[in-house]
Amino acid sequence: MSEQLKKFMDEKIPLLDNHFSELFNGKNYPEILHEAMAYSVNAGGKRIRPLLVLAVLQDLEVASEDAIQVAGAIELIHTYSLIHDDLPCMDDDDFRRGNPTNHIVFGEATAVLAADALQTLAFEQLATLQHTDPATMLAILKAVSIASGASGMVGGQILDMQGEGKQLSLTELEEIHIHKTGALLACCIESGALLAKVSESKMEILRTFSRHIGLAFQIKDDILDVTASTEQLGKTANKDTASEKSTYPALLGLEGAQAKLEDHHKQALDALEEIGLGSSLLARIGDYIINRNA
Ligand code: IPE
Ligand code: IPE
Ligand code: MG
Ligand code: MG
Ligand code: MG
């Protein structure tokens, strides 16, 4: 990882952790629900999505007092999606972020409800920004709603489930990955850019970057599933083969998947170059996404 990115993460991740502690402190939620919600959020994870929101702002040299709240909200949605993704009726995983999955600790019903509550808490957070004008706030709410719902992550998750045990075409697989993973990652960049009030032409180029980086992220996730250990990943390795998931390595082989990964990485960086962000934090997060080992 680059020094620039390491420094950024060392500074921002504690701020995010602190934000989440404040968010959960002093809330009067039913105790077990409260515990289950905080359990998955505080289990950590790489925090790539909130870091993307914050990186866009830093790269564009714009400060927003609401940045952490927006970044945190998207991480809440991501965390809810992982709790549901791990349920026995979905991927049936018992290990996540280095810990037993939510339903293993709290039971399925509580896990479902904790995830539901994390999702609505995210939208509550986006609807209560204190330092952002209403039009920007609405634009962020719209972008995050679309990216996380039936046209985005949830839509992708159903296609992923339907793709089990099938030989899909590369185009079909790309569609799954763009929706189940790419959409939420892209909306992090879009939300940061909305807070920064970028021009439509810059936004369009950032969307190109996001599309490639979103796909690259899931291709790397598929590759790590077959190449990394459970210990390294903090989640069960070799799960995709066991569930006959449609993945890049399953379709193209490991080398073919790696080539696609590098191709999307290059296209992502080319887009950033176009707007003078070739040496930006976003570019270094792009490198990290393809080089990470967890
Ligand atoms: C895992 O996401 C689920 C996918 C969309 C591939 P991450 O790899 O970002 O998981 P955490 O947040 O670090 O646990
Ligand atoms: C998950 O994809 C995408 C989500 C929307 C959560 P995976 O099912 O491959 O994620 P992991 O490998 O369990 O983290
Ligand atoms: Mg899944
Ligand atoms: Mg899964
Ligand atoms: Mg996976």
Short mmCIF file of C-alpha atoms and ligand atoms in Angstrom, two decimals:
data_model
loop_
_atom_site.label_atom_id
_atom_site.label_comp_id
_atom_site.label_asym_id
_atom_site.label_seq_id
_atom_site.Cartn_x
_atom_site.Cartn_y
_atom_site.Cartn_z
CA MET A 1 0.00 0.00 0.00
CA SER A 2 1.29 3.49 -0.79
CA GLU A 3 2.48 5.72 2.06
CA GLN A 4 -0.08 8.31 0.98
CA LEU A 5 -2.95 5.84 1.38
CA LYS A 6 -1.60 4.38 4.62
CA LYS A 7 -1.44 7.83 6.16
CA PHE A 8 -4.97 8.59 4.97
CA MET A 9 -6.33 5.34 6.41
CA ASP A 10 -4.51 5.83 9.72
CA GLU A 11 -6.13 9.21 10.01
CA LYS A 12 -9.66 8.41 8.78
CA ILE A 13 -10.42 4.93 10.12
CA PRO A 14 -10.25 6.06 13.78
CA LEU A 15 -12.55 8.96 12.90
CA LEU A 16 -15.03 6.53 11.39
CA ASP A 17 -14.81 4.18 14.37
CA ASN A 18 -15.40 7.11 16.66
CA HIS A 19 -18.36 8.22 14.56
CA PHE A 20 -19.91 4.75 14.87
CA SER A 21 -19.40 4.66 18.66
CA GLU A 22 -21.13 8.01 18.96
CA LEU A 23 -23.89 6.85 16.68
CA PHE A 24 -24.65 3.81 18.82
CA ASN A 25 -24.01 5.38 22.22
CA GLY A 26 -26.98 6.47 24.22
CA LYS A 27 -29.53 5.07 21.77
CA ASN A 28 -32.62 3.62 23.26
CA TYR A 29 -33.03 0.72 20.84
CA PRO A 30 -34.23 -2.64 22.19
CA GLU A 31 -31.12 -4.08 23.78
CA ILE A 32 -30.56 -7.19 21.67
CA LEU A 33 -31.18 -5.28 18.44
CA HIS A 34 -28.77 -2.57 19.51
CA GLU A 35 -26.14 -5.16 20.35
CA ALA A 36 -26.58 -7.01 17.06
CA MET A 37 -26.38 -3.81 14.99
CA ALA A 38 -23.24 -2.58 16.76
CA TYR A 39 -21.66 -6.06 16.63
CA SER A 40 -21.35 -6.12 12.85
CA VAL A 41 -20.51 -2.44 12.41
CA ASN A 42 -17.80 -2.55 15.06
CA ALA A 43 -16.32 -5.77 13.68
CA GLY A 44 -14.41 -3.45 11.37
CA GLY A 45 -13.69 -4.50 7.84
CA LYS A 46 -11.58 -2.57 5.40
CA ARG A 47 -13.91 0.47 5.36
CA ILE A 48 -13.23 0.96 1.64
CA ARG A 49 -16.61 2.52 0.93
CA PRO A 50 -16.42 5.31 3.51
CA LEU A 51 -12.78 5.87 2.60
CA LEU A 52 -13.83 6.42 -1.01
CA VAL A 53 -16.31 9.12 0.03
CA LEU A 54 -13.64 10.88 2.07
CA ALA A 55 -10.94 10.43 -0.59
CA VAL A 56 -12.98 12.13 -3.32
CA LEU A 57 -13.40 15.17 -1.11
CA GLN A 58 -9.74 15.26 -0.17
CA ASP A 59 -8.64 14.84 -3.80
CA LEU A 60 -10.92 17.66 -4.89
CA GLU A 61 -9.70 19.75 -1.95
CA VAL A 62 -13.18 20.35 -0.61
CA ALA A 63 -14.06 20.10 3.07
CA SER A 64 -17.50 19.01 4.21
CA GLU A 65 -18.52 18.75 7.85
CA ASP A 66 -21.02 16.07 6.81
CA ALA A 67 -18.50 13.86 5.02
CA ILE A 68 -18.10 11.35 7.86
CA GLN A 69 -21.87 11.06 8.32
CA VAL A 70 -22.39 10.34 4.61
CA ALA A 71 -19.43 7.95 4.52
CA GLY A 72 -20.68 6.19 7.65
CA ALA A 73 -24.19 5.84 6.27
CA ILE A 74 -22.97 3.95 3.22
CA GLU A 75 -20.88 1.67 5.44
CA LEU A 76 -24.07 0.90 7.42
CA ILE A 77 -25.78 -0.15 4.20
CA HIS A 78 -22.78 -2.26 3.21
CA THR A 79 -22.79 -3.89 6.66
CA TYR A 80 -26.50 -4.70 6.41
CA SER A 81 -25.86 -6.26 2.99
CA LEU A 82 -23.16 -8.50 4.47
CA ILE A 83 -25.42 -9.67 7.32
CA HIS A 84 -28.08 -10.68 4.79
CA ASP A 85 -25.51 -12.12 2.36
CA ASP A 86 -24.28 -14.47 5.11
CA LEU A 87 -27.71 -15.81 6.11
CA PRO A 88 -28.39 -19.53 5.62
CA CYS A 89 -30.97 -18.70 2.93
CA MET A 90 -28.30 -16.78 1.00
CA ASP A 91 -24.57 -17.65 1.09
CA ASP A 92 -24.78 -19.46 4.42
CA ASP A 93 -21.55 -18.23 5.93
CA ASP A 94 -20.59 -18.48 9.56
CA PHE A 95 -17.48 -16.29 9.59
CA ARG A 96 -17.23 -12.60 8.67
CA ARG A 97 -14.77 -9.82 9.44
CA GLY A 98 -12.83 -12.27 11.55
CA ASN A 99 -15.81 -13.10 13.75
CA PRO A 100 -18.80 -15.44 13.79
CA THR A 101 -21.52 -14.02 11.53
CA ASN A 102 -24.37 -12.03 12.99
CA HIS A 103 -26.93 -14.85 12.73
CA ILE A 104 -24.53 -17.30 14.38
CA VAL A 105 -24.27 -15.03 17.42
CA PHE A 106 -27.77 -13.55 17.59
CA GLY A 107 -29.95 -15.99 15.63
CA GLU A 108 -31.49 -15.52 12.21
CA ALA A 109 -34.49 -13.41 13.14
CA THR A 110 -32.41 -10.88 15.07
CA ALA A 111 -29.80 -10.79 12.31
CA VAL A 112 -32.45 -10.02 9.68
CA LEU A 113 -33.91 -7.26 11.85
CA ALA A 114 -30.52 -5.81 12.82
CA ALA A 115 -29.65 -5.55 9.13
CA ASP A 116 -33.03 -3.94 8.37
CA ALA A 117 -32.44 -1.44 11.15
CA LEU A 118 -28.93 -0.63 9.89
CA GLN A 119 -30.38 0.11 6.50
CA THR A 120 -33.02 2.50 7.80
CA LEU A 121 -30.51 4.10 10.17
CA ALA A 122 -28.35 4.83 7.12
CA PHE A 123 -31.19 6.71 5.44
CA GLU A 124 -32.01 8.53 8.67
CA GLN A 125 -28.38 9.64 8.77
CA LEU A 126 -28.47 10.84 5.16
CA ALA A 127 -31.70 12.74 5.78
CA THR A 128 -30.33 14.58 8.82
CA LEU A 129 -27.16 16.20 7.49
CA GLN A 130 -26.67 19.48 9.34
CA HIS A 131 -24.23 21.29 7.05
CA THR A 132 -25.45 20.41 3.55
CA ASP A 133 -27.98 22.24 1.41
CA PRO A 134 -31.30 20.41 0.84
CA ALA A 135 -30.76 19.90 -2.91
CA THR A 136 -27.40 18.16 -2.37
CA MET A 137 -28.85 16.12 0.48
CA LEU A 138 -31.69 14.94 -1.76
CA ALA A 139 -29.29 14.13 -4.59
CA ILE A 140 -27.22 11.97 -2.23
CA LEU A 141 -30.34 10.26 -0.86
CA LYS A 142 -31.46 9.49 -4.39
CA ALA A 143 -28.06 8.17 -5.47
CA VAL A 144 -27.70 5.94 -2.40
CA SER A 145 -31.28 4.65 -2.68
CA ILE A 146 -30.86 3.68 -6.32
CA ALA A 147 -27.45 2.10 -5.75
CA SER A 148 -28.57 -0.02 -2.83
CA GLY A 149 -31.99 -1.17 -4.05
CA ALA A 150 -33.49 -3.24 -6.84
CA SER A 151 -31.60 -1.33 -9.54
CA GLY A 152 -28.35 -1.76 -7.65
CA MET A 153 -27.04 -3.99 -4.88
CA VAL A 154 -30.25 -5.88 -4.06
CA GLY A 155 -30.90 -6.42 -7.77
CA GLY A 156 -27.37 -7.80 -8.14
CA GLN A 157 -27.79 -10.09 -5.16
CA ILE A 158 -30.86 -11.74 -6.69
CA LEU A 159 -29.04 -12.22 -10.00
CA ASP A 160 -26.13 -13.74 -8.06
CA MET A 161 -28.48 -16.21 -6.35
CA GLN A 162 -30.14 -17.10 -9.65
CA GLY A 163 -26.73 -17.61 -11.24
CA GLU A 164 -25.76 -20.40 -8.85
CA GLY A 165 -25.04 -23.66 -10.66
CA LYS A 166 -25.27 -22.00 -14.08
CA GLN A 167 -22.68 -21.23 -16.74
CA LEU A 168 -23.26 -17.53 -17.43
CA SER A 169 -21.79 -15.46 -20.23
CA LEU A 170 -19.18 -12.85 -19.38
CA THR A 171 -21.74 -10.11 -20.08
CA GLU A 172 -24.21 -11.69 -17.64
CA LEU A 173 -21.54 -12.06 -14.98
CA GLU A 174 -20.42 -8.47 -15.48
CA GLU A 175 -24.05 -7.39 -14.94
CA ILE A 176 -24.17 -9.24 -11.63
CA HIS A 177 -20.92 -7.75 -10.39
CA ILE A 178 -21.76 -4.22 -11.50
CA HIS A 179 -25.00 -4.41 -9.56
CA LYS A 180 -24.21 -6.42 -6.45
CA THR A 181 -20.93 -4.66 -5.69
CA GLY A 182 -20.12 -1.95 -8.20
CA ALA A 183 -23.22 0.14 -7.62
CA LEU A 184 -22.62 0.81 -3.93
CA LEU A 185 -18.93 1.52 -4.47
CA ALA A 186 -19.80 3.91 -7.29
CA CYS A 187 -22.31 5.74 -5.13
CA CYS A 188 -19.57 6.42 -2.57
CA ILE A 189 -17.64 8.31 -5.19
CA GLU A 190 -20.77 10.00 -6.46
CA SER A 191 -21.82 11.06 -2.95
CA GLY A 192 -18.40 12.53 -2.21
CA ALA A 193 -18.49 14.31 -5.55
CA LEU A 194 -22.00 15.64 -4.84
CA LEU A 195 -20.81 17.04 -1.49
CA ALA A 196 -17.91 18.62 -3.39
CA LYS A 197 -20.29 19.98 -6.03
CA VAL A 198 -18.22 18.81 -8.99
CA SER A 199 -19.16 19.74 -12.53
CA GLU A 200 -21.23 17.26 -14.59
CA SER A 201 -18.25 16.66 -16.92
CA LYS A 202 -15.97 15.68 -14.03
CA MET A 203 -18.77 13.58 -12.54
CA GLU A 204 -19.06 11.66 -15.80
CA ILE A 205 -15.35 10.79 -15.71
CA LEU A 206 -15.57 9.84 -12.05
CA ARG A 207 -18.43 7.51 -13.04
CA THR A 208 -16.16 5.82 -15.56
CA PHE A 209 -13.52 5.38 -12.85
CA SER A 210 -16.18 4.00 -10.49
CA ARG A 211 -17.52 1.51 -12.97
CA HIS A 212 -14.10 -0.03 -13.53
CA ILE A 213 -13.07 0.04 -9.90
CA GLY A 214 -16.41 -1.47 -8.84
CA LEU A 215 -15.99 -4.38 -11.22
CA ALA A 216 -12.35 -4.78 -10.26
CA PHE A 217 -13.34 -4.95 -6.60
CA GLN A 218 -15.65 -7.93 -7.11
CA ILE A 219 -13.28 -9.67 -9.53
CA LYS A 220 -10.59 -9.44 -6.85
CA ASP A 221 -13.08 -10.73 -4.25
CA ASP A 222 -13.75 -13.73 -6.51
CA ILE A 223 -10.01 -14.32 -6.99
CA LEU A 224 -9.29 -14.08 -3.27
CA ASP A 225 -12.04 -16.59 -2.57
CA VAL A 226 -9.94 -19.22 -4.36
CA THR A 227 -6.42 -17.98 -3.58
CA ALA A 228 -6.51 -16.72 0.02
CA SER A 229 -7.02 -18.47 3.34
CA THR A 230 -9.98 -18.10 5.69
CA GLU A 231 -7.62 -16.61 8.27
CA GLN A 232 -6.32 -14.03 5.84
CA LEU A 233 -9.80 -13.09 4.60
CA GLY A 234 -11.64 -13.09 7.93
CA LYS A 235 -14.38 -14.93 6.02
CA THR A 236 -14.64 -18.50 4.76
CA ALA A 237 -12.39 -19.16 1.77
CA ASN A 238 -13.39 -21.37 -1.17
CA LYS A 239 -17.05 -20.61 -0.62
CA ASP A 240 -17.87 -19.77 -4.21
CA THR A 241 -16.80 -23.13 -5.64
CA ALA A 242 -18.71 -24.94 -2.90
CA SER A 243 -21.90 -22.99 -3.76
CA GLU A 244 -21.29 -23.22 -7.53
CA LYS A 245 -21.32 -19.43 -7.79
CA SER A 246 -20.74 -17.74 -11.09
CA THR A 247 -17.42 -15.96 -10.65
CA TYR A 248 -14.62 -14.61 -12.84
CA PRO A 249 -12.17 -17.40 -11.98
CA ALA A 250 -14.89 -20.03 -12.58
CA LEU A 251 -15.64 -18.57 -15.99
CA LEU A 252 -12.22 -17.41 -17.20
CA GLY A 253 -9.76 -19.33 -15.02
CA LEU A 254 -7.48 -17.58 -12.56
CA GLU A 255 -5.23 -16.09 -15.21
CA GLY A 256 -8.15 -14.84 -17.27
CA ALA A 257 -9.73 -13.28 -14.17
CA GLN A 258 -6.42 -11.63 -13.25
CA ALA A 259 -6.12 -10.20 -16.77
CA LYS A 260 -9.64 -8.74 -16.55
CA LEU A 261 -8.78 -7.29 -13.16
CA GLU A 262 -5.71 -5.55 -14.53
CA ASP A 263 -7.61 -4.33 -17.55
CA HIS A 264 -10.28 -2.66 -15.37
CA HIS A 265 -7.59 -1.23 -13.10
CA LYS A 266 -5.88 0.38 -16.08
CA GLN A 267 -9.11 1.81 -17.44
CA ALA A 268 -9.96 3.19 -14.01
CA LEU A 269 -6.60 4.95 -13.72
CA ASP A 270 -6.81 6.26 -17.30
CA ALA A 271 -10.08 7.97 -16.38
CA LEU A 272 -8.49 9.66 -13.37
CA GLU A 273 -5.56 10.88 -15.51
CA GLU A 274 -8.08 12.68 -17.71
CA ILE A 275 -9.05 14.93 -14.82
CA GLY A 276 -5.57 15.33 -13.40
CA LEU A 277 -6.11 12.84 -10.57
CA GLY A 278 -3.46 10.32 -11.64
CA SER A 279 -1.57 10.72 -8.35
CA SER A 280 -4.64 11.07 -6.16
CA LEU A 281 -5.87 9.08 -3.18
CA LEU A 282 -8.57 7.64 -5.44
CA ALA A 283 -5.83 6.29 -7.72
CA ARG A 284 -4.03 4.72 -4.76
CA ILE A 285 -7.30 3.17 -3.51
CA GLY A 286 -7.68 1.79 -7.03
CA ASP A 287 -4.25 0.13 -6.71
CA TYR A 288 -5.12 -1.19 -3.27
CA ILE A 289 -8.36 -2.73 -4.56
CA ILE A 290 -6.49 -4.85 -7.05
CA ASN A 291 -3.40 -5.62 -4.94
CA ARG A 292 -5.06 -6.30 -1.58
CA ASN A 293 -4.77 -9.73 -0.03
CA ALA A 294 -7.93 -9.61 2.07
C1 IPE B 1 -17.24 -7.82 0.84
O1 IPE B 1 -16.90 -6.46 0.87
C2 IPE B 1 -18.47 -7.99 0.03
C3 IPE B 1 -18.33 -7.59 -1.35
C4 IPE B 1 -19.09 -6.70 -1.88
C5 IPE B 1 -17.34 -8.23 -2.19
P1 IPE B 1 -15.56 -5.99 1.55
O2 IPE B 1 -14.41 -6.82 1.05
O3 IPE B 1 -15.44 -4.51 1.40
O4 IPE B 1 -15.80 -6.36 3.07
P2 IPE B 1 -15.34 -5.63 4.40
O5 IPE B 1 -16.19 -4.41 4.54
O6 IPE B 1 -13.88 -5.31 4.28
O7 IPE B 1 -15.63 -6.62 5.49
C1 IPE B 2 -21.44 -9.97 -1.84
O1 IPE B 2 -20.71 -10.74 -2.72
C2 IPE B 2 -21.97 -8.76 -2.38
C3 IPE B 2 -22.85 -8.10 -1.40
C4 IPE B 2 -23.74 -7.28 -1.81
C5 IPE B 2 -22.76 -8.32 0.06
P1 IPE B 2 -20.08 -12.02 -2.06
O2 IPE B 2 -21.13 -12.94 -1.55
O3 IPE B 2 -19.04 -12.56 -2.97
O4 IPE B 2 -19.33 -11.36 -0.79
P2 IPE B 2 -18.51 -12.19 0.27
O5 IPE B 2 -17.43 -12.92 -0.49
O6 IPE B 2 -19.46 -13.09 0.98
O7 IPE B 2 -17.92 -11.11 1.14
MG MG B 3 -23.07 -13.38 -1.98
MG MG B 4 -21.11 -14.04 0.33
MG MG B 5 -17.14 -13.26 -2.41
#
